[in-house]
């Protein structure tokens, strides 16, 4: 029995960990199917050994908890989870349980959208509040971010005293591809799948970020309603359409459980062709009076079941392994496969992650492997089934693009090319260099830069400053005015602060704030280039990894030549930060919430002009927290640590 108790406790610990990674960090480490199988095993053990059952088991909870970044919302009607089924037999068992309590049952079948569940509330037909599901009882108020989703109606087509609906916020596959492309260009870790992208986007503090992510929503349930009497789920979905909601697609009312399962299979066959992710199909009892008779368990409604599609796996052969170089110089291996039909699409490539993964799986060209689409999006290699080669694939020692020796930092699995002039990194480096937070060259967006590169007008970063209006206007789609505007923006960028230039170089581990610190500390580019690692470490906030990255970059031949060329062109290489006085010297401010009149960026510049610095997180080293409306967790942490909290008026008094 001790072994049983240990297995139960181990499963609970593991499930809690992965639930937290999935719901609260938006960073899952395992597939849904693996999680579901562990949950199922735990349920079986708890039923068989009730003496080990506890009220706080993961089987008793809806995943997720309210993050204190946003205000808490207590749901008047509990946002329940659904019981999962993984076979036809389990679907028919569900129907038998339903028929034990009610007769002449009709069902509605609909896709189970893979996104983030939310509640929308309307008073007198006007959007009042939106919140996440959280743990089912308490969620987060994300009204501001829901307002920017185009299919969230701000006013209904019919005015009702009150209605609360439930829906699923999701990221369409096209939007997901664009977001991931931007993340890769910026050297960021890309979202794993659209579900995590949707969850991360909806929890942004800045609604502009959310608005730029291309989120959408499907509504699939009425939680509460006043002013209208509805008797069935099908009727309610039709009525939601009349009100102006974007309802869950492909829903259908059927008369038997056999027809219901046939519809489930039909939806499953469609999933690879849909513009959004689904992880199953839901079967619901249609009649609301039948639902009342059936009721709910502590966690699930007894009138619905979710069929979860198993991840589809296929065997195929690796015909080649390609190595690509990203903007940050990271080498990424991709398996080129004999094409295989998987989850509704033809798969011919799969990620191999890194050298450690290749060694762990024993993968090489010619091997027969099993491939799966993780989250129905990213194909991945699961295992080698037949070896048709010796050993495993080994990375090259030199960059496949520029032939410079590759490097691997201690403690990291990634292998990189650190040559800033590497041709494989050129396009991504150029896009980053011209981006808003870097040199902010208006008019030189990704597509235009790509056009200039394809036409041989830009071969390296310095070529940006050799563009001329005549060459640009000679290209298709460019007029004299637009060409002159680009040249004007390029010229304007020469006067940027040194901090923006350093950030524009795209040095690994160095963000916009770190670049500004380098600029303010060393004052000019020559001092930065001549600095030793120990000199850089004197900057408050710099550690060994950041200091080494700066040193390595500016001691590479490509960087030396690039800086020399930019100086000749006339690009500013001096810090423009003017210190009015040093009243904030040695002081660290954290800004949180919305200030009445100042933007955060404006407040940060004021602090820096008086010798202070800003930080994004509250710690014991924080001196002041400048707090505005809806401050959230940073304010709570400041109060807990006894840090001085000031408002805008107090801040303005400090700088008089």
XYZ file of C-alpha atoms in Angstrom:
656
model
C 0.000 0.000 0.000
C 2.940 2.325 0.599
C 3.818 2.036 -3.099
C 0.255 3.008 -4.034
C 0.278 6.000 -1.701
C 3.664 7.096 -3.072
C 2.440 6.842 -6.674
C -0.646 8.923 -5.812
C 1.431 11.607 -4.078
C 3.965 11.660 -6.926
C 1.184 12.043 -9.496
C -0.388 14.909 -7.538
C 2.942 16.721 -7.259
C 3.679 16.263 -10.963
C 0.186 17.295 -12.047
C 0.238 20.411 -9.864
C 3.587 21.414 -11.346
C 2.461 20.934 -14.942
C -0.907 22.573 -14.261
C 0.923 25.654 -12.970
C 3.226 25.692 -16.015
C 0.225 25.375 -18.357
C -2.333 27.725 -16.793
C -0.296 30.319 -14.911
C 3.073 30.490 -16.719
C 1.732 29.760 -20.237
C 4.822 27.562 -20.700
C 3.854 23.863 -20.780
C 6.604 21.273 -20.673
C 4.543 18.220 -21.682
C 1.794 17.546 -24.199
C -1.883 17.679 -23.195
C -2.205 13.978 -23.879
C 0.519 13.066 -21.362
C -1.122 15.327 -18.770
C -4.533 13.764 -19.451
C -3.160 10.256 -19.043
C -1.553 11.118 -15.687
C -4.807 12.707 -14.516
C -6.727 9.616 -15.567
C -4.339 7.332 -13.685
C -4.725 9.466 -10.533
C -8.533 9.310 -10.764
C -8.409 5.539 -11.093
C -6.178 5.177 -8.038
C -8.311 7.530 -5.924
C -11.460 5.601 -6.826
C -9.822 2.263 -6.083
C -8.143 3.460 -2.867
C -10.510 6.071 -1.332
C -8.509 6.060 1.902
C -5.834 8.077 0.042
C -8.284 10.573 -1.494
C -7.922 14.196 -0.349
C -10.035 17.326 -0.962
C -7.072 19.230 -2.415
C -6.240 16.642 -5.096
C -5.791 17.993 -8.660
C -8.767 15.805 -9.618
C -10.986 18.097 -7.505
C -9.880 21.371 -9.087
C -10.250 23.266 -12.329
C -6.726 24.153 -13.475
C -5.444 27.687 -13.071
C -5.544 30.352 -10.399
C -6.059 34.089 -10.514
C -2.815 35.946 -11.093
C -2.603 39.116 -8.986
C -1.468 41.115 -12.006
C -5.166 41.933 -12.563
C -8.113 42.535 -10.242
C -9.882 39.376 -9.043
C -13.394 38.560 -10.247
C -15.620 36.109 -8.374
C -17.841 34.214 -10.800
C -21.495 34.167 -9.815
C -21.991 31.058 -11.953
C -19.082 28.670 -11.641
C -17.098 28.198 -14.836
C -16.890 24.428 -14.780
C -14.415 22.165 -16.491
C -15.517 19.189 -18.597
C -15.102 15.466 -18.085
C -12.745 14.009 -20.694
C -13.265 10.885 -22.789
C -10.706 9.185 -24.997
C -12.669 6.375 -26.659
C -16.035 5.578 -28.244
C -16.822 3.278 -25.313
C -16.441 6.144 -22.841
C -18.780 8.333 -24.921
C -21.409 5.579 -24.863
C -20.894 5.136 -21.098
C -21.632 8.859 -20.728
C -24.858 8.428 -22.712
C -25.948 5.472 -20.554
C -25.472 7.570 -17.402
C -27.533 10.367 -18.955
C -30.317 7.952 -19.969
C -30.480 6.597 -16.423
C -31.811 10.010 -15.318
C -33.610 11.479 -18.363
C -35.290 10.087 -21.469
C -35.668 11.139 -25.120
C -32.297 12.908 -25.010
C -30.981 15.143 -27.816
C -27.382 16.313 -27.999
C -25.456 19.248 -29.449
C -21.933 18.548 -30.735
C -19.385 21.344 -31.223
C -15.595 21.700 -31.591
C -13.569 22.188 -28.409
C -11.548 25.332 -29.161
C -7.998 25.267 -27.778
C -7.600 28.684 -26.169
C -8.273 30.545 -22.936
C -11.758 30.399 -21.410
C -13.328 33.754 -20.532
C -16.578 35.277 -19.285
C -18.147 38.348 -20.921
C -20.797 40.355 -19.051
C -23.230 42.881 -20.579
C -25.547 45.313 -18.785
C -28.376 46.874 -20.850
C -26.704 45.456 -23.959
C -23.333 47.164 -23.332
C -20.085 45.344 -22.542
C -19.469 45.700 -18.823
C -16.691 43.314 -17.824
C -14.614 40.397 -19.047
C -12.663 37.915 -16.962
C -10.642 34.718 -17.238
C -11.875 31.421 -15.830
C -9.086 31.172 -13.234
C -9.894 28.266 -10.933
C -13.564 28.272 -11.944
C -14.659 30.354 -8.952
C -12.267 33.323 -9.136
C -10.638 34.706 -12.283
C -8.874 37.866 -13.479
C -10.442 41.054 -14.828
C -9.053 41.419 -18.364
C -11.760 43.775 -19.669
C -9.308 46.203 -21.269
C -7.617 43.495 -23.304
C -10.902 41.837 -24.311
C -12.175 45.161 -25.669
C -9.465 45.181 -28.355
C -10.471 41.755 -29.741
C -12.504 42.524 -32.837
C -15.173 39.845 -32.342
C -15.972 40.920 -28.775
C -19.075 43.085 -29.348
C -19.020 46.239 -27.250
C -22.772 46.679 -27.808
C -25.271 43.914 -28.532
C -27.800 44.040 -31.365
C -30.581 43.634 -28.797
C -30.623 45.283 -25.381
C -30.953 42.897 -22.434
C -30.908 43.884 -18.749
C -28.054 41.447 -18.153
C -26.316 38.565 -19.886
C -23.121 36.660 -19.095
C -21.656 34.449 -21.812
C -18.704 32.118 -21.881
C -16.253 31.898 -24.727
C -12.784 30.849 -25.765
C -10.142 33.407 -26.748
C -7.841 31.882 -29.329
C -5.116 32.876 -31.762
C -5.784 31.974 -35.420
C -3.006 29.994 -37.045
C -2.141 32.866 -39.423
C -1.802 35.291 -36.498
C 0.323 32.734 -34.652
C 2.704 32.397 -37.590
C 3.146 36.195 -37.744
C 3.768 36.479 -33.989
C 6.344 33.660 -34.062
C 8.088 35.239 -37.072
C 8.403 38.518 -35.136
C 9.687 36.694 -32.055
C 12.332 34.874 -34.090
C 13.386 38.111 -35.802
C 13.766 39.754 -32.383
C 15.700 36.799 -30.982
C 12.929 35.983 -28.505
C 11.812 32.529 -27.413
C 8.780 31.793 -29.622
C 5.432 30.638 -28.278
C 5.078 26.865 -28.463
C 1.551 26.848 -29.863
C -1.429 29.175 -30.464
C -3.051 28.310 -27.123
C -0.065 29.582 -25.131
C 0.238 32.567 -27.445
C -3.411 33.465 -26.795
C -3.052 33.109 -23.027
C 0.139 35.175 -22.928
C -1.371 37.868 -25.156
C -4.572 38.205 -23.127
C -2.572 38.737 -19.928
C -0.548 41.658 -21.264
C -0.574 44.801 -19.110
C -0.479 46.896 -22.284
C -3.658 46.516 -24.381
C -1.765 47.747 -27.452
C 0.364 44.598 -27.307
C -2.782 42.480 -27.071
C -4.355 44.357 -29.992
C -1.312 43.603 -32.158
C -1.487 39.837 -31.591
C -4.540 39.175 -33.798
C -6.633 37.360 -31.169
C -10.189 36.185 -31.812
C -13.009 34.626 -29.790
C -15.771 32.026 -30.107
C -18.763 32.148 -27.716
C -20.189 28.754 -26.749
C -22.433 29.159 -23.710
C -24.855 31.446 -21.856
C -23.973 31.519 -18.158
C -26.777 33.849 -17.021
C -29.472 35.851 -18.783
C -32.235 38.295 -17.824
C -34.995 39.400 -20.177
C -35.178 36.282 -22.362
C -36.375 32.709 -21.714
C -34.390 29.982 -23.489
C -35.000 26.259 -23.212
C -32.159 24.541 -25.069
C -28.484 24.864 -25.964
C -29.099 24.901 -29.725
C -31.680 27.658 -29.245
C -29.214 29.644 -27.090
C -26.413 29.405 -29.684
C -28.786 30.601 -32.413
C -29.875 33.464 -30.143
C -26.242 34.423 -29.411
C -25.737 34.832 -33.160
C -28.723 37.209 -33.276
C -27.144 39.281 -30.508
C -23.973 39.699 -32.586
C -21.666 37.132 -30.973
C -19.201 35.041 -32.963
C -20.460 31.621 -31.870
C -18.563 28.358 -31.928
C -18.688 27.025 -35.530
C -19.951 23.689 -36.864
C -22.320 23.033 -33.952
C -25.101 20.573 -34.695
C -28.096 19.108 -32.836
C -28.450 15.311 -33.152
C -30.966 12.772 -31.901
C -28.772 9.845 -30.812
C -25.386 9.228 -29.234
C -24.374 7.313 -32.376
C -25.010 10.428 -34.453
C -23.159 12.482 -31.867
C -20.039 10.323 -32.082
C -20.208 10.370 -35.873
C -20.145 14.189 -35.687
C -17.165 14.003 -33.297
C -15.286 11.911 -35.878
C -16.271 14.341 -38.635
C -14.893 17.309 -36.677
C -11.711 15.302 -35.994
C -11.149 14.790 -39.724
C -11.497 18.558 -40.302
C -9.080 19.762 -37.642
C -5.979 19.940 -39.830
C -7.800 22.229 -42.272
C -9.267 24.622 -39.685
C -7.836 28.131 -39.210
C -7.804 27.608 -35.439
C -6.699 24.881 -33.062
C -9.073 22.403 -31.468
C -8.114 19.705 -28.977
C -11.373 17.771 -29.086
C -15.141 17.943 -29.545
C -17.833 18.482 -26.909
C -21.123 16.595 -26.603
C -23.776 18.417 -24.558
C -27.310 17.505 -23.570
C -29.448 20.015 -25.458
C -32.474 20.503 -23.195
C -31.875 22.855 -20.226
C -34.486 21.135 -18.029
C -32.692 17.820 -18.587
C -29.440 19.504 -17.529
C -31.023 20.636 -14.258
C -32.091 17.071 -13.492
C -28.609 15.733 -14.282
C -26.745 18.386 -12.236
C -22.983 18.443 -11.656
C -20.269 16.766 -9.627
C -17.844 18.859 -7.544
C -15.919 19.543 -10.734
C -17.842 18.509 -13.862
C -21.358 18.962 -15.253
C -22.983 15.536 -15.731
C -24.680 16.721 -18.930
C -21.542 17.187 -21.056
C -18.405 15.313 -22.057
C -15.306 16.343 -24.034
C -13.811 13.825 -26.447
C -10.054 14.462 -26.643
C -8.371 13.541 -29.910
C -5.187 11.519 -29.395
C -2.027 13.028 -30.919
C -1.499 11.449 -34.314
C 1.882 9.810 -34.911
C 3.419 8.474 -38.130
C 6.671 6.837 -39.188
C 8.836 8.302 -41.944
C 12.471 8.611 -43.038
C 14.911 11.487 -42.439
C 16.344 12.365 -45.862
C 18.474 15.297 -44.670
C 19.265 17.515 -41.667
C 19.519 21.242 -42.362
C 21.235 23.780 -40.101
C 19.881 27.338 -40.094
C 21.357 30.404 -38.389
C 18.991 32.786 -36.544
C 19.302 36.521 -35.825
C 21.142 35.905 -32.565
C 23.470 33.453 -34.302
C 21.813 30.385 -32.789
C 22.067 27.272 -34.943
C 18.841 25.281 -35.302
C 18.709 21.788 -36.824
C 15.676 20.714 -38.866
C 14.938 17.202 -40.103
C 13.873 17.027 -43.758
C 11.429 14.130 -44.022
C 9.863 11.937 -46.647
C 6.427 13.652 -46.727
C 3.770 12.079 -44.505
C 0.114 13.053 -43.902
C -0.342 13.995 -40.265
C -3.204 15.733 -38.391
C -4.786 16.909 -41.621
C -1.641 18.323 -43.263
C 1.403 17.074 -45.155
C 4.499 17.130 -42.967
C 7.942 17.262 -44.596
C 10.016 18.950 -41.846
C 10.397 18.506 -38.089
C 12.355 20.299 -35.380
C 15.371 18.628 -33.774
C 15.892 21.443 -31.213
C 19.672 21.175 -30.572
C 22.699 18.883 -30.488
C 21.776 17.445 -27.072
C 18.342 16.433 -28.383
C 19.919 14.773 -31.428
C 22.318 12.791 -29.213
C 19.555 11.852 -26.774
C 17.353 10.466 -29.575
C 20.281 9.032 -31.565
C 19.045 10.716 -34.757
C 20.880 10.702 -38.090
C 20.182 11.033 -41.810
C 18.560 7.901 -43.239
C 16.917 6.741 -39.984
C 13.254 5.753 -39.766
C 11.659 7.888 -37.048
C 8.264 8.518 -35.462
C 7.013 12.072 -35.925
C 4.140 13.856 -34.154
C 2.621 17.312 -34.456
C 2.970 18.820 -30.990
C -0.131 20.838 -30.221
C -1.150 20.148 -33.847
C 1.337 22.835 -34.934
C 5.038 22.068 -34.596
C 6.128 18.656 -35.949
C 8.602 16.937 -33.643
C 10.669 13.762 -33.730
C 9.666 11.352 -30.964
C 12.073 8.451 -31.428
C 14.168 6.428 -33.858
C 12.454 3.201 -34.966
C 15.092 1.839 -37.347
C 18.762 2.859 -37.561
C 20.083 3.135 -41.104
C 23.222 5.081 -40.195
C 26.095 4.994 -37.748
C 25.955 7.164 -34.629
C 24.095 10.460 -34.627
C 24.283 13.695 -36.579
C 27.027 16.102 -35.412
C 26.944 19.898 -35.753
C 29.569 21.558 -37.959
C 32.471 23.338 -36.231
C 32.175 26.403 -38.507
C 29.175 28.506 -39.468
C 27.549 27.102 -42.626
C 26.977 30.674 -43.837
C 30.137 32.685 -43.043
C 32.584 29.900 -42.060
C 33.469 31.597 -38.751
C 34.248 29.274 -35.840
C 31.113 28.494 -33.824
C 30.998 29.006 -30.064
C 29.122 27.403 -27.185
C 28.726 29.269 -23.907
C 29.338 27.373 -20.693
C 26.166 25.864 -19.277
C 24.195 26.310 -22.528
C 23.142 23.698 -25.082
C 22.915 26.185 -27.964
C 25.762 26.626 -30.435
C 26.138 30.052 -32.074
C 27.861 32.122 -34.713
C 28.800 35.501 -33.188
C 29.909 37.195 -36.421
C 27.641 40.308 -36.757
C 28.253 40.351 -40.519
C 27.177 36.728 -41.023
C 25.056 36.631 -44.236
C 22.567 34.157 -42.728
C 21.794 36.644 -39.967
C 21.729 39.661 -42.273
C 17.988 40.058 -42.882
C 17.022 39.524 -39.241
C 19.832 41.834 -38.067
C 18.734 44.547 -40.492
C 15.103 44.316 -39.374
C 16.146 44.552 -35.728
C 18.547 47.432 -36.445
C 15.752 49.500 -38.038
C 13.050 48.603 -35.496
C 11.364 51.169 -33.233
C 13.300 50.423 -30.021
C 16.576 50.334 -31.969
C 17.397 52.967 -34.628
C 13.694 53.626 -35.316
C 14.045 54.111 -39.088
C 10.465 54.767 -40.163
C 9.576 53.277 -43.550
C 12.131 50.478 -43.371
C 9.846 47.656 -42.278
C 10.588 43.928 -42.752
C 9.065 43.599 -46.251
C 10.830 46.707 -47.613
C 14.177 45.656 -46.129
C 13.727 42.232 -47.723
C 13.032 43.911 -51.089
C 16.204 46.018 -50.800
C 18.277 42.944 -49.875
C 16.854 40.944 -52.801
C 17.731 43.790 -55.178
C 21.316 43.982 -53.881
C 20.865 47.470 -52.413
C 21.716 46.359 -48.863
C 24.461 43.813 -48.207
C 25.268 44.826 -44.618
C 24.072 47.258 -41.939
C 26.237 50.159 -43.140
C 24.585 49.963 -46.584
C 21.410 51.390 -45.004
C 23.232 54.726 -44.864
C 24.290 54.511 -48.517
C 20.738 54.192 -49.868
C 19.663 56.911 -52.297
C 16.219 58.048 -53.353
C 16.831 57.494 -57.078
C 17.621 53.770 -56.647
C 14.638 53.291 -54.353
C 12.137 55.044 -56.638
C 13.302 52.901 -59.569
C 11.855 49.807 -57.855
C 8.288 48.692 -58.534
C 5.817 50.107 -56.045
C 8.018 52.996 -54.867
C 7.271 56.635 -55.645
C 9.635 59.591 -55.339
C 7.858 60.823 -52.206
C 8.111 57.482 -50.369
C 11.768 57.145 -51.411
C 12.578 60.621 -50.067
C 10.748 59.837 -46.818
C 12.895 56.737 -46.291
C 16.118 58.669 -46.934
C 14.952 61.396 -44.533
C 14.253 58.811 -41.825
C 17.657 57.182 -42.371
C 19.390 60.558 -41.998
C 17.391 61.340 -38.865
C 18.529 58.079 -37.256
C 22.159 59.231 -37.377
C 21.390 61.536 -34.450
C 20.046 58.835 -32.140
C 21.482 58.360 -28.669
C 24.334 55.865 -28.356
C 22.089 53.584 -26.290
C 19.777 53.004 -29.256
C 22.759 52.210 -31.479
C 24.162 49.660 -29.029
C 20.739 48.001 -28.743
C 20.439 48.032 -32.552
C 23.579 45.887 -32.835
C 21.524 43.000 -31.395
C 24.155 41.871 -28.884
C 22.992 38.743 -27.137
C 21.699 39.259 -23.552
C 21.679 43.052 -24.071
C 18.225 44.615 -24.166
C 17.283 48.267 -24.561
C 17.825 49.090 -20.871
C 21.208 47.381 -20.673
C 22.289 49.219 -23.841
C 21.274 52.521 -22.237
C 23.284 51.671 -19.115
C 26.359 50.986 -21.250
C 25.887 54.269 -23.082
C 25.434 56.323 -19.899
C 28.353 54.659 -18.116
C 30.993 54.744 -20.866
C 29.707 57.902 -22.658
C 31.067 56.934 -26.104
C 31.468 53.864 -28.334
C 35.277 53.827 -28.133
C 35.181 53.490 -24.352
C 32.725 50.596 -24.680
C 34.916 48.848 -27.261
C 38.074 49.301 -25.155
C 36.445 48.113 -21.921
C 37.556 44.865 -20.326
C 35.048 42.443 -18.800
C 35.898 43.708 -15.303
C 35.184 47.296 -16.398
C 31.743 46.330 -17.709
C 30.973 44.426 -14.520
C 31.184 47.696 -12.579
C 27.825 48.714 -14.091
C 25.054 48.040 -11.602
C 22.836 45.311 -13.064
C 25.502 43.656 -15.249
C 26.570 40.105 -14.522
C 29.256 37.848 -15.964
C 27.154 36.624 -18.907
C 26.139 40.124 -20.045
C 29.645 41.558 -19.599
C 31.223 38.685 -21.566
C 28.639 39.077 -24.361
C 29.476 42.785 -24.747
C 33.220 42.135 -24.665
C 33.022 39.284 -27.215
C 30.847 41.284 -29.591
C 32.995 44.404 -29.700
C 36.186 42.345 -30.033
C 34.938 40.510 -33.120
C 36.399 41.670 -36.432
C 32.945 42.221 -37.922
C 31.907 44.596 -35.110
C 35.160 46.572 -35.303
C 34.699 47.110 -39.049
C 30.999 47.971 -38.675
C 31.590 50.608 -35.980
C 34.401 52.157 -38.011
C 32.146 52.401 -41.065
C 29.255 53.919 -39.076
C 31.589 56.557 -37.636
C 32.745 57.503 -41.143
C 29.124 57.768 -42.301
C 28.357 60.164 -39.449
C 26.245 58.033 -37.117
C 26.338 59.418 -33.568
C 28.461 57.325 -31.205
C 28.204 59.552 -28.111
C 25.809 59.376 -25.156
C 23.218 62.163 -25.223
C 22.021 61.701 -21.657
C 22.176 65.026 -19.842
C 22.344 64.836 -16.053
C 20.601 67.921 -14.584
C 21.838 67.060 -11.115
C 22.564 63.936 -9.091
C 19.697 64.033 -6.595
C 18.654 60.468 -7.580
C 22.201 59.101 -7.846
C 22.307 55.540 -6.527
C 18.491 55.405 -6.338
C 16.382 52.796 -8.120
C 12.751 53.419 -9.085
C 10.130 50.905 -10.157
C 7.169 52.251 -12.131
C 3.815 50.470 -11.949
C 0.244 51.225 -12.975
C -1.060 54.125 -15.080
C 0.099 57.606 -14.032
C -2.388 60.530 -14.307
C -0.372 62.726 -16.713
C 3.048 61.182 -17.315
C 3.806 58.231 -19.545
C 6.122 55.672 -17.971
C 8.745 56.399 -20.628
C 8.607 60.119 -19.734
C 8.950 59.394 -16.004
C 11.898 57.088 -16.704
C 13.718 59.793 -18.684
C 13.174 62.291 -15.854
C 14.582 59.843 -13.303
C 17.638 59.187 -15.487
C 18.179 62.928 -16.006
C 18.592 63.259 -12.233
C 21.105 60.411 -12.041
C 18.695 57.657 -11.024
C 17.752 54.426 -12.758
C 14.600 52.373 -13.278
C 13.997 48.672 -12.864
C 11.185 46.399 -14.024
C 10.961 44.393 -10.798
C 10.644 45.200 -7.097
C 13.377 43.927 -4.763
C 15.112 44.903 -1.530
C 17.386 47.126 -3.651
C 14.408 49.234 -4.824
C 14.294 52.727 -3.262
C 10.972 54.043 -4.594
C 7.905 52.590 -6.284
C 6.139 55.210 -8.411
C 2.577 53.923 -8.384
C -0.402 54.782 -10.576
C -3.858 53.348 -11.150
C -4.218 49.520 -11.265
C -0.711 48.906 -9.928
C -1.149 45.216 -9.058
C 1.506 42.848 -7.725
C 4.465 45.282 -7.763
C 2.654 47.576 -5.333
C 1.789 44.603 -3.092
C 5.413 43.471 -3.066
C 6.645 46.994 -2.291
C 4.290 47.216 0.695
C 5.368 43.772 1.898
C 9.053 44.802 1.726
C 8.451 48.200 3.338
C 9.640 50.128 0.271
C 8.599 53.776 -0.079
C 5.618 54.133 -2.418
C 4.968 57.513 -4.072
C 2.315 58.810 -6.456
C 2.808 61.201 -9.365
C 2.227 64.335 -7.270
C 4.900 63.290 -4.775
C 7.242 62.465 -7.655
C 6.721 65.901 -9.222
C 7.506 67.507 -5.851
C 10.773 65.536 -5.722
C 11.951 66.955 -9.074
C 11.084 70.630 -8.416
